PDB file of C-alpha atoms in Angstrom:
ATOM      1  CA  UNK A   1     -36.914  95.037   9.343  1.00 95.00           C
ATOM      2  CA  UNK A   2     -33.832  93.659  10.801  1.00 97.00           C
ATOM      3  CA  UNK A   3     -32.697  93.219  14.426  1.00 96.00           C
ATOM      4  CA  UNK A   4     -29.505  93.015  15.302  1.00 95.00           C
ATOM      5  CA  UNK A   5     -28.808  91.682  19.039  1.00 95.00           C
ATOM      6  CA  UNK A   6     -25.447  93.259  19.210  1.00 94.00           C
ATOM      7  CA  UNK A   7     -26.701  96.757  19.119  1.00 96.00           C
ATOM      8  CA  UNK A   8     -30.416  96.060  20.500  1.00 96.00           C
ATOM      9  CA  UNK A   9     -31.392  98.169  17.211  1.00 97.00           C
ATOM     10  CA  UNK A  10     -33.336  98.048  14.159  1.00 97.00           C
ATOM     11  CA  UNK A  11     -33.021  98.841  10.874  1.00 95.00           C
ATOM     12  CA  UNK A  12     -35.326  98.692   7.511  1.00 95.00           C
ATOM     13  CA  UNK A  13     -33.883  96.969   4.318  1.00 97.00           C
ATOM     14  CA  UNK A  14     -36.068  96.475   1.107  1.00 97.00           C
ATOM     15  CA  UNK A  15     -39.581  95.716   1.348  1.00 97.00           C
ATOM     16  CA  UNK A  16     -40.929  92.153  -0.583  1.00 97.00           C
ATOM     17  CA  UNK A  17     -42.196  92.950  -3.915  1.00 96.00           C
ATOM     18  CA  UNK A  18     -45.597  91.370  -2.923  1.00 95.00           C
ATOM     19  CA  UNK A  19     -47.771  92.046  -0.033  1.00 95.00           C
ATOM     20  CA  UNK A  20     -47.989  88.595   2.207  1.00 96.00           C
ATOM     21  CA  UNK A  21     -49.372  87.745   5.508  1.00 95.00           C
ATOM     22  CA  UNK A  22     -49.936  84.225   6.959  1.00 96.00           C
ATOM     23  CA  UNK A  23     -47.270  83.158   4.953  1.00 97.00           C
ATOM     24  CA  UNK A  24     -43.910  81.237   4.917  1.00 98.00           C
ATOM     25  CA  UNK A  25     -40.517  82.440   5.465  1.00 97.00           C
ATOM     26  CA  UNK A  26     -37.297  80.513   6.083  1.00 98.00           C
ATOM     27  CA  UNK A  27     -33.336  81.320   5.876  1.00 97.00           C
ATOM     28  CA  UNK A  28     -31.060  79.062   3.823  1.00 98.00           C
ATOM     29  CA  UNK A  29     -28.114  79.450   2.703  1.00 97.00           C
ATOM     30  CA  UNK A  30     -27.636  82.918   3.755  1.00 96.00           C
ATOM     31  CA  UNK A  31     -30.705  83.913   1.711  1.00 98.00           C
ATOM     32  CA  UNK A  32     -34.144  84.442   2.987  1.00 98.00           C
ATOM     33  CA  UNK A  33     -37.221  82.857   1.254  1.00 98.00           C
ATOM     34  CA  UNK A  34     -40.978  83.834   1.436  1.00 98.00           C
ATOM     35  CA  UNK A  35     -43.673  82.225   0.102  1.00 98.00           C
ATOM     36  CA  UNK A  36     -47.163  81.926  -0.021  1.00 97.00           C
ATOM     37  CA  UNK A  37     -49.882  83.462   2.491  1.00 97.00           C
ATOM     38  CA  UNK A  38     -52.702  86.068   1.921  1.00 96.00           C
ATOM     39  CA  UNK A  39     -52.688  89.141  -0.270  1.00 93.00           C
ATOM     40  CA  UNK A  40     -55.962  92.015   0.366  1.00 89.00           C
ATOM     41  CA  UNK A  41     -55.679  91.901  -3.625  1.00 89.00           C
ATOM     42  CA  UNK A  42     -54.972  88.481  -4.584  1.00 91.00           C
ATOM     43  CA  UNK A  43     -56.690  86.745  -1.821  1.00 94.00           C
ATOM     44  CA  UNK A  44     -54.851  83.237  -1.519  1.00 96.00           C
ATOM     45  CA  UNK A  45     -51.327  83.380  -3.073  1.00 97.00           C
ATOM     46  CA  UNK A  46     -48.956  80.573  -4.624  1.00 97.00           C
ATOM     47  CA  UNK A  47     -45.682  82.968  -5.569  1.00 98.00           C
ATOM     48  CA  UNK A  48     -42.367  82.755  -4.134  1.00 98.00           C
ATOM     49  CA  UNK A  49     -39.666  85.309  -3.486  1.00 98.00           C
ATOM     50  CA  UNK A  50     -36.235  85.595  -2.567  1.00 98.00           C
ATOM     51  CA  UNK A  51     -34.245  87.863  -0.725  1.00 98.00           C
ATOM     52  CA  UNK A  52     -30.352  88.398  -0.939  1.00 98.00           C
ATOM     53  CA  UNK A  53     -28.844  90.662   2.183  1.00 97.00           C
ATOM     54  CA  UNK A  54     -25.754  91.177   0.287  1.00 97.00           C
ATOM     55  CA  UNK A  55     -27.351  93.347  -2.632  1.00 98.00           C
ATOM     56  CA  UNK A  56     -30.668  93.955  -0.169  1.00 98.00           C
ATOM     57  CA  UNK A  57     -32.426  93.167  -2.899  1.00 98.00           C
ATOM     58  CA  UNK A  58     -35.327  90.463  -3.855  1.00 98.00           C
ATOM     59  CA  UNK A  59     -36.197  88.210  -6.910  1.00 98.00           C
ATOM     60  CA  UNK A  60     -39.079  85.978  -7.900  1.00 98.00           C
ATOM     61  CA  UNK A  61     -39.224  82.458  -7.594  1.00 98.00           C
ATOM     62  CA  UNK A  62     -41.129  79.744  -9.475  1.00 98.00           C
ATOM     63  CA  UNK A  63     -44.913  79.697  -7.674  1.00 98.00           C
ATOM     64  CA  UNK A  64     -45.962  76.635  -5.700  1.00 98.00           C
ATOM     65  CA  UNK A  65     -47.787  74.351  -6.709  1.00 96.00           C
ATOM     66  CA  UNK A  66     -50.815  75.053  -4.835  1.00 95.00           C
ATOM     67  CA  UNK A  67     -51.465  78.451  -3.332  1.00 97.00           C
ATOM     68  CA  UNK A  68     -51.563  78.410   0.466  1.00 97.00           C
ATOM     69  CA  UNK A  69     -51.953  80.491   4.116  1.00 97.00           C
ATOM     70  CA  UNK A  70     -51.556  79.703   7.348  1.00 96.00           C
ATOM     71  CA  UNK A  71     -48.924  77.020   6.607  1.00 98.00           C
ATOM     72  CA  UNK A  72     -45.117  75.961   8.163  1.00 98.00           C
ATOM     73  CA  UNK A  73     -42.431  75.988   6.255  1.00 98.00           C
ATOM     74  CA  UNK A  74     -38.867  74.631   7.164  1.00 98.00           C
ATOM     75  CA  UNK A  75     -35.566  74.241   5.127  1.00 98.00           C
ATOM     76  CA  UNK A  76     -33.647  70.205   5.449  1.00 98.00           C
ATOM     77  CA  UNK A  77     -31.012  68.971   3.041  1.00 96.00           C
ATOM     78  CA  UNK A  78     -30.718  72.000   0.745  1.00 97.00           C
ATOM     79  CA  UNK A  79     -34.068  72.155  -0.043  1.00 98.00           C
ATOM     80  CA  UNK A  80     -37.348  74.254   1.526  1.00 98.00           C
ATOM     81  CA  UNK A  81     -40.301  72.645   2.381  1.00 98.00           C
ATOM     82  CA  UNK A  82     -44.247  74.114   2.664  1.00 98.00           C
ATOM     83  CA  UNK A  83     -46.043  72.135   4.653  1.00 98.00           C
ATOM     84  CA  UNK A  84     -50.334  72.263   5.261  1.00 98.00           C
ATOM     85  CA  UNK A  85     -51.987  75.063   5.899  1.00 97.00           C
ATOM     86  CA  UNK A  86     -55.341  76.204   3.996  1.00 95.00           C
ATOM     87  CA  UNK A  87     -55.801  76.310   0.251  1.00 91.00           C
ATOM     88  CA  UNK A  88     -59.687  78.339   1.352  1.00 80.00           C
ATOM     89  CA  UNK A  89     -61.477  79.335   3.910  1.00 68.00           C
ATOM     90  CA  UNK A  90     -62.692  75.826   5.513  1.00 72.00           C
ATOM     91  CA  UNK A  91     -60.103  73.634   3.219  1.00 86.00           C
ATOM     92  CA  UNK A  92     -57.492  72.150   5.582  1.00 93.00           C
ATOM     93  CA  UNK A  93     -54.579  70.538   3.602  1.00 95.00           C
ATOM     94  CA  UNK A  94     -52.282  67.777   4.642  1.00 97.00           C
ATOM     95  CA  UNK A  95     -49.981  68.693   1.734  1.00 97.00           C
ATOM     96  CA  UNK A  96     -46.387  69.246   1.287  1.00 98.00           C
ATOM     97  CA  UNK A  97     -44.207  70.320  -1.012  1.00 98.00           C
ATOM     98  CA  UNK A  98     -40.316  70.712  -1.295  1.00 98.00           C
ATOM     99  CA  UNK A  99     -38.391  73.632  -3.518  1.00 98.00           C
ATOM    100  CA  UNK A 100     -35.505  73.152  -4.598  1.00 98.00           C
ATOM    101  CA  UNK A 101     -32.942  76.043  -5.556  1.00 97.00           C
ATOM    102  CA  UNK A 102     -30.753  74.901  -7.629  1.00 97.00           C
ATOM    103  CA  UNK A 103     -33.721  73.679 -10.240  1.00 97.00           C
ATOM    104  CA  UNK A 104     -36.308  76.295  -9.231  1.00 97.00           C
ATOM    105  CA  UNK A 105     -38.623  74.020  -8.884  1.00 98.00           C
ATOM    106  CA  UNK A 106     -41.580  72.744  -6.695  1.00 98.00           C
ATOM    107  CA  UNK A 107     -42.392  68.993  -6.200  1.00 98.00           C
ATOM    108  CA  UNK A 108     -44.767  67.289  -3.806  1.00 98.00           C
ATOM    109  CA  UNK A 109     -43.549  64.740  -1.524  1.00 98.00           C
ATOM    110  CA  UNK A 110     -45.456  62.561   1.404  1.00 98.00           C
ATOM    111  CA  UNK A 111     -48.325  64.228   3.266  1.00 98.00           C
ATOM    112  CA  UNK A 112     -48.859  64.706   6.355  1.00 98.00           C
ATOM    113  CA  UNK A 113     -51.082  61.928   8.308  1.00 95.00           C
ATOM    114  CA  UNK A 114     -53.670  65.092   9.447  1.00 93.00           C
ATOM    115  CA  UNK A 115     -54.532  67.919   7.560  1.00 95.00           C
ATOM    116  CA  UNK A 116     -53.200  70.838   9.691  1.00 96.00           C
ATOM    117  CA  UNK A 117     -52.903  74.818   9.345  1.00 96.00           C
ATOM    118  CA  UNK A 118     -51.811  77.739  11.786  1.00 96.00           C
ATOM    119  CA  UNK A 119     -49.106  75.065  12.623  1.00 98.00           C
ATOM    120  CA  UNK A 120     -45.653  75.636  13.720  1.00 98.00           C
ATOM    121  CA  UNK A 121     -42.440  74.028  12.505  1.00 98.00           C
ATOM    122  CA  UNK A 122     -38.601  73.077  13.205  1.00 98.00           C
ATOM    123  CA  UNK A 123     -35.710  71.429  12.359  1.00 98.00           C
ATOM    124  CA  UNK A 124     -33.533  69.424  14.412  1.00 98.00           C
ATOM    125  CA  UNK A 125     -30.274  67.096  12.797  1.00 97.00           C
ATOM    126  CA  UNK A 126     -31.724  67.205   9.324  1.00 97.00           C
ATOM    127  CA  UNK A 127     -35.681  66.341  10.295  1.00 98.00           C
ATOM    128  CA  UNK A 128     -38.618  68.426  10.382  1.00 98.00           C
ATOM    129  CA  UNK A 129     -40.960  68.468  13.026  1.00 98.00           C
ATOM    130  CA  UNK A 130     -44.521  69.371  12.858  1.00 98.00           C
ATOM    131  CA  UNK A 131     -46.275  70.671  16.094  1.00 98.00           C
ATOM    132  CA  UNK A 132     -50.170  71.280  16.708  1.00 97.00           C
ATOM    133  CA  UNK A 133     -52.378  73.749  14.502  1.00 97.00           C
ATOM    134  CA  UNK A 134     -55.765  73.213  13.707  1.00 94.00           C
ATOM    135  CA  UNK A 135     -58.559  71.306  11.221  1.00 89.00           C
ATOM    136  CA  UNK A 136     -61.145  73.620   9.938  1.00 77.00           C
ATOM    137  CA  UNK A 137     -62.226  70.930   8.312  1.00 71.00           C
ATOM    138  CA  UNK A 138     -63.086  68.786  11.264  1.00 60.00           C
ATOM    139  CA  UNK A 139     -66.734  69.275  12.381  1.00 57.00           C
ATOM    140  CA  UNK A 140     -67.131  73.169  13.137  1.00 58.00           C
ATOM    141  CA  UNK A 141     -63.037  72.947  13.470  1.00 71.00           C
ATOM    142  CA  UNK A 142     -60.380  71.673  16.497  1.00 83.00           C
ATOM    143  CA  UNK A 143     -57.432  72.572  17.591  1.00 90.00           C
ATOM    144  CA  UNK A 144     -54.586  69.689  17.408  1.00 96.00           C
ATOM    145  CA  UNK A 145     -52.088  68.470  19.697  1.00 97.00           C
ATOM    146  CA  UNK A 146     -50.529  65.797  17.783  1.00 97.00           C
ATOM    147  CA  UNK A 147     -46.542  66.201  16.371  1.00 97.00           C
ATOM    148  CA  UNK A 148     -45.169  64.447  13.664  1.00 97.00           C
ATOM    149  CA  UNK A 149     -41.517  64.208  12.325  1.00 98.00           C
ATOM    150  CA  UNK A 150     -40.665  64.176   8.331  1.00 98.00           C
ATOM    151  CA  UNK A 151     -37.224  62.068   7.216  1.00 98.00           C
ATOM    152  CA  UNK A 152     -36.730  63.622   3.826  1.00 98.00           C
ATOM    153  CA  UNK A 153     -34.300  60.878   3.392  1.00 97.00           C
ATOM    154  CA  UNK A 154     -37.278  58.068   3.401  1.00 98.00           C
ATOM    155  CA  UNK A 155     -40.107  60.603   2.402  1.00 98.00           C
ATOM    156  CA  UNK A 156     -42.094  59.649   5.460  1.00 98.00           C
ATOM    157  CA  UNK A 157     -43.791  60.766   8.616  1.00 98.00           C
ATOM    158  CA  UNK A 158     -43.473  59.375  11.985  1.00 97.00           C
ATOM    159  CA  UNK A 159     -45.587  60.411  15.153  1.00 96.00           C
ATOM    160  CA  UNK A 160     -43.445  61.863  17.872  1.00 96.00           C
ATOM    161  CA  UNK A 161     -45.343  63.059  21.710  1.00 96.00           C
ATOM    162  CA  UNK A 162     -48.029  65.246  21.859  1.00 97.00           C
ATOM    163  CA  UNK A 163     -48.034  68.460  22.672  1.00 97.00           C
ATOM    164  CA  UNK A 164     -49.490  69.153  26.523  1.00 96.00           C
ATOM    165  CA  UNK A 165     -52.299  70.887  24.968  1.00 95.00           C
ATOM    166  CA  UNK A 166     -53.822  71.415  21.942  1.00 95.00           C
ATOM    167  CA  UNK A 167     -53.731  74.954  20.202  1.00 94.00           C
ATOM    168  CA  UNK A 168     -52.421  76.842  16.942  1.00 96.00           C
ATOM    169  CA  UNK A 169     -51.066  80.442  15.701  1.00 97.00           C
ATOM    170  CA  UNK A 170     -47.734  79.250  18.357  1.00 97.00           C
ATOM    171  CA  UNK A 171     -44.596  79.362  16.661  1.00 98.00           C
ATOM    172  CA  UNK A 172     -41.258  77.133  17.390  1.00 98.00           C
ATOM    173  CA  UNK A 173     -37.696  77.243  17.255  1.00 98.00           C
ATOM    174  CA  UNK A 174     -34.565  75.325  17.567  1.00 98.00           C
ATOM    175  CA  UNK A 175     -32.134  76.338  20.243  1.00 97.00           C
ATOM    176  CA  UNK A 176     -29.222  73.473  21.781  1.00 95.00           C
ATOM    177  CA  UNK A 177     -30.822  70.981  19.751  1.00 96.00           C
ATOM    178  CA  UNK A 178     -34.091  71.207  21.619  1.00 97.00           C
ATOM    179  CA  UNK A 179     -37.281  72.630  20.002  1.00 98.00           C
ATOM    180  CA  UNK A 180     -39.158  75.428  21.914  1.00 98.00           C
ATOM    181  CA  UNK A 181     -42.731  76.522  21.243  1.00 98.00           C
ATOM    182  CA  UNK A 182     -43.969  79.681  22.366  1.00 98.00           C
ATOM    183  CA  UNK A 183     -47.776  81.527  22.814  1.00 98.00           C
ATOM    184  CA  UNK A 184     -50.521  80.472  20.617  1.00 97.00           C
ATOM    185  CA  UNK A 185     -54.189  80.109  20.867  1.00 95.00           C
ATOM    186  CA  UNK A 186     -55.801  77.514  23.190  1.00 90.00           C
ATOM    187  CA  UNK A 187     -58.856  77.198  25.498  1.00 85.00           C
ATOM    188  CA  UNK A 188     -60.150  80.463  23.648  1.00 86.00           C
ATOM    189  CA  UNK A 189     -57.919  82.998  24.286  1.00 93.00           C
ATOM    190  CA  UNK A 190     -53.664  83.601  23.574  1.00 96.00           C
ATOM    191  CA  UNK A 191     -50.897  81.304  25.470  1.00 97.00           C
ATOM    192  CA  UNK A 192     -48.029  83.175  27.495  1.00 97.00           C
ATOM    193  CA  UNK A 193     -46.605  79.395  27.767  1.00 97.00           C
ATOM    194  CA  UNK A 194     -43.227  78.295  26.712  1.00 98.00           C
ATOM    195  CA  UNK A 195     -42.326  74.966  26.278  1.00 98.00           C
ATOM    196  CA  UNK A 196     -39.639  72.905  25.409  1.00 98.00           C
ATOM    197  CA  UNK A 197     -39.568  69.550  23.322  1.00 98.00           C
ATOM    198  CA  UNK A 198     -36.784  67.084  24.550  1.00 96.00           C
ATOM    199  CA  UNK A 199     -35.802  65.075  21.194  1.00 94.00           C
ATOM    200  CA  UNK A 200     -33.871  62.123  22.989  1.00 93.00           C
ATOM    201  CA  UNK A 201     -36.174  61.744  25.461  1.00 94.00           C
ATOM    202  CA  UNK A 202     -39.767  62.569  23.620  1.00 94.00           C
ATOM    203  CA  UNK A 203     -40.896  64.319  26.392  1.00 96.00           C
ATOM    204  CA  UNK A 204     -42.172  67.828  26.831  1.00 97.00           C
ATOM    205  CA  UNK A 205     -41.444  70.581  29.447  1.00 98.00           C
ATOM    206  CA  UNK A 206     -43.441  74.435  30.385  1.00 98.00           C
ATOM    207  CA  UNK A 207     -40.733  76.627  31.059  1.00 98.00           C
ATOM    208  CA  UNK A 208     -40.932  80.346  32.729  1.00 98.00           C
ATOM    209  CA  UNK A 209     -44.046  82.462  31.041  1.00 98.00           C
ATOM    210  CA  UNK A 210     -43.318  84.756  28.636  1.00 98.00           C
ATOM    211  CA  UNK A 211     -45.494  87.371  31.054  1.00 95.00           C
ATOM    212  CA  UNK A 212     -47.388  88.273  28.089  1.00 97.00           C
ATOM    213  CA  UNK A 213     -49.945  85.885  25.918  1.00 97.00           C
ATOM    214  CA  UNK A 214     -48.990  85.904  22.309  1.00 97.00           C
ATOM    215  CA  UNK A 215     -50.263  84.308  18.973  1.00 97.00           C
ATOM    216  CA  UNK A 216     -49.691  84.916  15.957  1.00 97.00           C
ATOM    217  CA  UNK A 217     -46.256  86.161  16.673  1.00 97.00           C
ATOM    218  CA  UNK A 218     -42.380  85.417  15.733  1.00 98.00           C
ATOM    219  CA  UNK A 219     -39.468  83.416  16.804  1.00 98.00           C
ATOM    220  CA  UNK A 220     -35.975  83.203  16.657  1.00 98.00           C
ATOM    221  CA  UNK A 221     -32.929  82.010  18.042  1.00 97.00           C
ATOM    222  CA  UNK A 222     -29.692  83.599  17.602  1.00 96.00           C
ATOM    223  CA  UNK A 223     -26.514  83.843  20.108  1.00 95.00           C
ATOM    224  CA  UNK A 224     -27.849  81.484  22.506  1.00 95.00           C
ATOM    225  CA  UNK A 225     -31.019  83.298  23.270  1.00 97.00           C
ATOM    226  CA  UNK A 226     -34.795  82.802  21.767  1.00 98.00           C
ATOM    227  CA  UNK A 227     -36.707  85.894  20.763  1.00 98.00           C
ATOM    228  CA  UNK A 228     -40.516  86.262  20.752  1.00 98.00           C
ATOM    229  CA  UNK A 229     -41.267  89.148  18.159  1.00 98.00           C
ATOM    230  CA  UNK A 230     -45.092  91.193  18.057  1.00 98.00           C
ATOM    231  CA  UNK A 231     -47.815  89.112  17.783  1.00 97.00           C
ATOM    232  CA  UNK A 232     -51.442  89.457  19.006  1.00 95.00           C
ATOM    233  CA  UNK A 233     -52.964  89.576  22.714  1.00 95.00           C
ATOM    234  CA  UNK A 234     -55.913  89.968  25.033  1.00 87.00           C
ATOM    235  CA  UNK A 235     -57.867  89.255  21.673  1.00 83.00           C
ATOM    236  CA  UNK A 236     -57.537  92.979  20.506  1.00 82.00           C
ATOM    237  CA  UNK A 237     -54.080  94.504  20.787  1.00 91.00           C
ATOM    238  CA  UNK A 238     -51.625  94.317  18.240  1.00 96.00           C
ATOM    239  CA  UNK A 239     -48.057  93.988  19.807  1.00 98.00           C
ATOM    240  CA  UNK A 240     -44.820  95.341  18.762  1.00 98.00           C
ATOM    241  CA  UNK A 241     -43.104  94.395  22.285  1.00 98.00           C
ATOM    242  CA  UNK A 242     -40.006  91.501  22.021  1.00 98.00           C
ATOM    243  CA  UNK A 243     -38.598  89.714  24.842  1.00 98.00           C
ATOM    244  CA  UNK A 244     -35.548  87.726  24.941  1.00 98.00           C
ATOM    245  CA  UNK A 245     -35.520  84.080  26.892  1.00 98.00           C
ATOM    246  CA  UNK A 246     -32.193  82.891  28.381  1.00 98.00           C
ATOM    247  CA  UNK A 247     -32.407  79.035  28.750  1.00 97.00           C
ATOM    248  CA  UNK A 248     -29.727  78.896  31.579  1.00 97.00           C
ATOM    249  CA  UNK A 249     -31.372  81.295  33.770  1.00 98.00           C
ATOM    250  CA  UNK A 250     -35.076  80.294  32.881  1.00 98.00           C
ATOM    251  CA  UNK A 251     -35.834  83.687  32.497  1.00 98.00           C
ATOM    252  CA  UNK A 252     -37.007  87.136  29.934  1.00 98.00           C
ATOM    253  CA  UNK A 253     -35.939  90.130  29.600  1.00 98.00           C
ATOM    254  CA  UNK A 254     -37.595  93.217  27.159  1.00 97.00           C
ATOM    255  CA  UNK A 255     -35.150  94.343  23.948  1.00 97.00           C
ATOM    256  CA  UNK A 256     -36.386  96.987  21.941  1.00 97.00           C
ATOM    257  CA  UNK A 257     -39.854  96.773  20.074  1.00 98.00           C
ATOM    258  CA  UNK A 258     -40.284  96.087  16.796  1.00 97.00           C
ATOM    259  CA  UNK A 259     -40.742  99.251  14.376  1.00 96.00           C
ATOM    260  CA  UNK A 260     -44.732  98.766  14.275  1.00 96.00           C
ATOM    261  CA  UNK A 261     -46.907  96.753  15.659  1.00 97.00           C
ATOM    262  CA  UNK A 262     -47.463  93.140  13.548  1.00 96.00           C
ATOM    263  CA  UNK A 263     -48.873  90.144  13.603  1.00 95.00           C
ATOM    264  CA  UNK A 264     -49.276  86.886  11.356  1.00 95.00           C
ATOM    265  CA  UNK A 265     -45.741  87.506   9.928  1.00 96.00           C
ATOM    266  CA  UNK A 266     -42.251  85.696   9.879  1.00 96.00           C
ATOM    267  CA  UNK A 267     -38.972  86.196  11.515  1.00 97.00           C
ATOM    268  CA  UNK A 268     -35.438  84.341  10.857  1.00 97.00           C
ATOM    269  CA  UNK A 269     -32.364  84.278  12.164  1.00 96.00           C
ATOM    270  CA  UNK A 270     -29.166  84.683   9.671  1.00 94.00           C
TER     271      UNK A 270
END
């Protein structure tokens, strides 16, 4: 589906040729890339698809090199990036890997310093940023609160502040060069938080609520506003609500609600 702020309406355009949830999704150069995630058939899935809005039409990709759920994914220097997420049920990886469209290919670069899935991801000034998730591998599992920040110019990672709490299924997005990290799952039940991640001076700030706890919801920011999109709450109620958050006001306002209900899926902004 596709929201367009302008007319606070929806529309549908072509579905993906493969069923996916808890999977990937970023924009880049004016295309839109999924990859990855869970298929009811297929269980754990490695294929890759692309999407062209000009022909509203989609093509296959080459797979990944390891099939994955529950990952981030984030676009820097022309290329797309998958990063962690779970390759099984109780297998945690720190792994990355980096696709590049004009070979159509998949290489591994450095891995993360913890193994980390139901993560969230952004890009600010050409650098990815890695915030929270969770080890299923650690003990009977934890939730993290660490952040780390990839140069793909060095092919290294580099520890940035902690989050205020730990947690996962939150997503993040980029808005005035600032990163802002909504909902997700902490202390045992869904976040209405939103914070905001001060690059220049490390330092993280809770902002006004979204009024209603979220996880495994969407993001985006387009014309100077950040959307929340669906999502899950209360522990059994599938959302299709969205609210829009205006930084200079500090405040959220309800746009129109998503066509269904959804959760564990992607949005991007184009």
């Amino acid at each position: 589906d596709v929201y367009d702020p302008m007319t606070d309406g929806w529309k549908q355009v072509s579905s993906m040729p493969t069923k996916r949830c808890a999977h990937g999704c970023v924009a880049l150069d004016g295309k839109i890339y999924a990859m990855g995630g869970f298929n009811g058939d297929d269980g754990i899935i490695s294929s890759a698809d692309v999407y062209d809005p000009q022909s509203d039409s989609w093509q296959p990709l080459a797979e990944m090199v390891s099939a994955r759920q529950e990952f981030a994914a984030a676009t820097a220097g022309g290329k797309i990036y998958v990063i962690g997420g779970t390759e099984s049920d109780d297998d945690t990886t720190a792994a990355v890997e980096a696709f590049d469209p004009l070979l159509g290919t998949w290489a591994e670069v450095a891995s993360m310093s913890v193994a980390r899935s139901l993560h969230a991801a952004a890009v600010v000034d050409g650098k990815i940023y890695v915030l929270g998730g969770y080890d299923a591998g650690a003990g009977s599992g934890q939730g993290l609160d660490s952040v780390e920040m990839y140069d793909p110019q060095t092919d290294s990672w580099q520890q940035k502040a902690s989050l205020p709490h730990a947690g996962s299924r939150h997503v993040a997005a980029v808005m005035g060069g600032k990163i802002y990290v909504s909902g997700g799952y902490r202390d045992g039940s869904e976040a209405s938080t939103l914070l905001v991640f001060d690059l220049q001076a490390n330092t993280w700030t809770e902002l006004a609520s979204m009024g209603t706890a979220r996880a495994d919801h969407a993001s985006a920011a387009i014309g100077g506003k950040l959307y929340v999109f669906g999502g899950f709450s209360n522990g059994v109620e599938r959302l299709a609500s969205v609210a829009a958050y205006n930084a200079i006001s500090n405040t959220w306002a309800p746009v129109s609600d998503l066509t269904g209900a959804r959760d564990d899926f992607v949005a991007v902004a184009i």
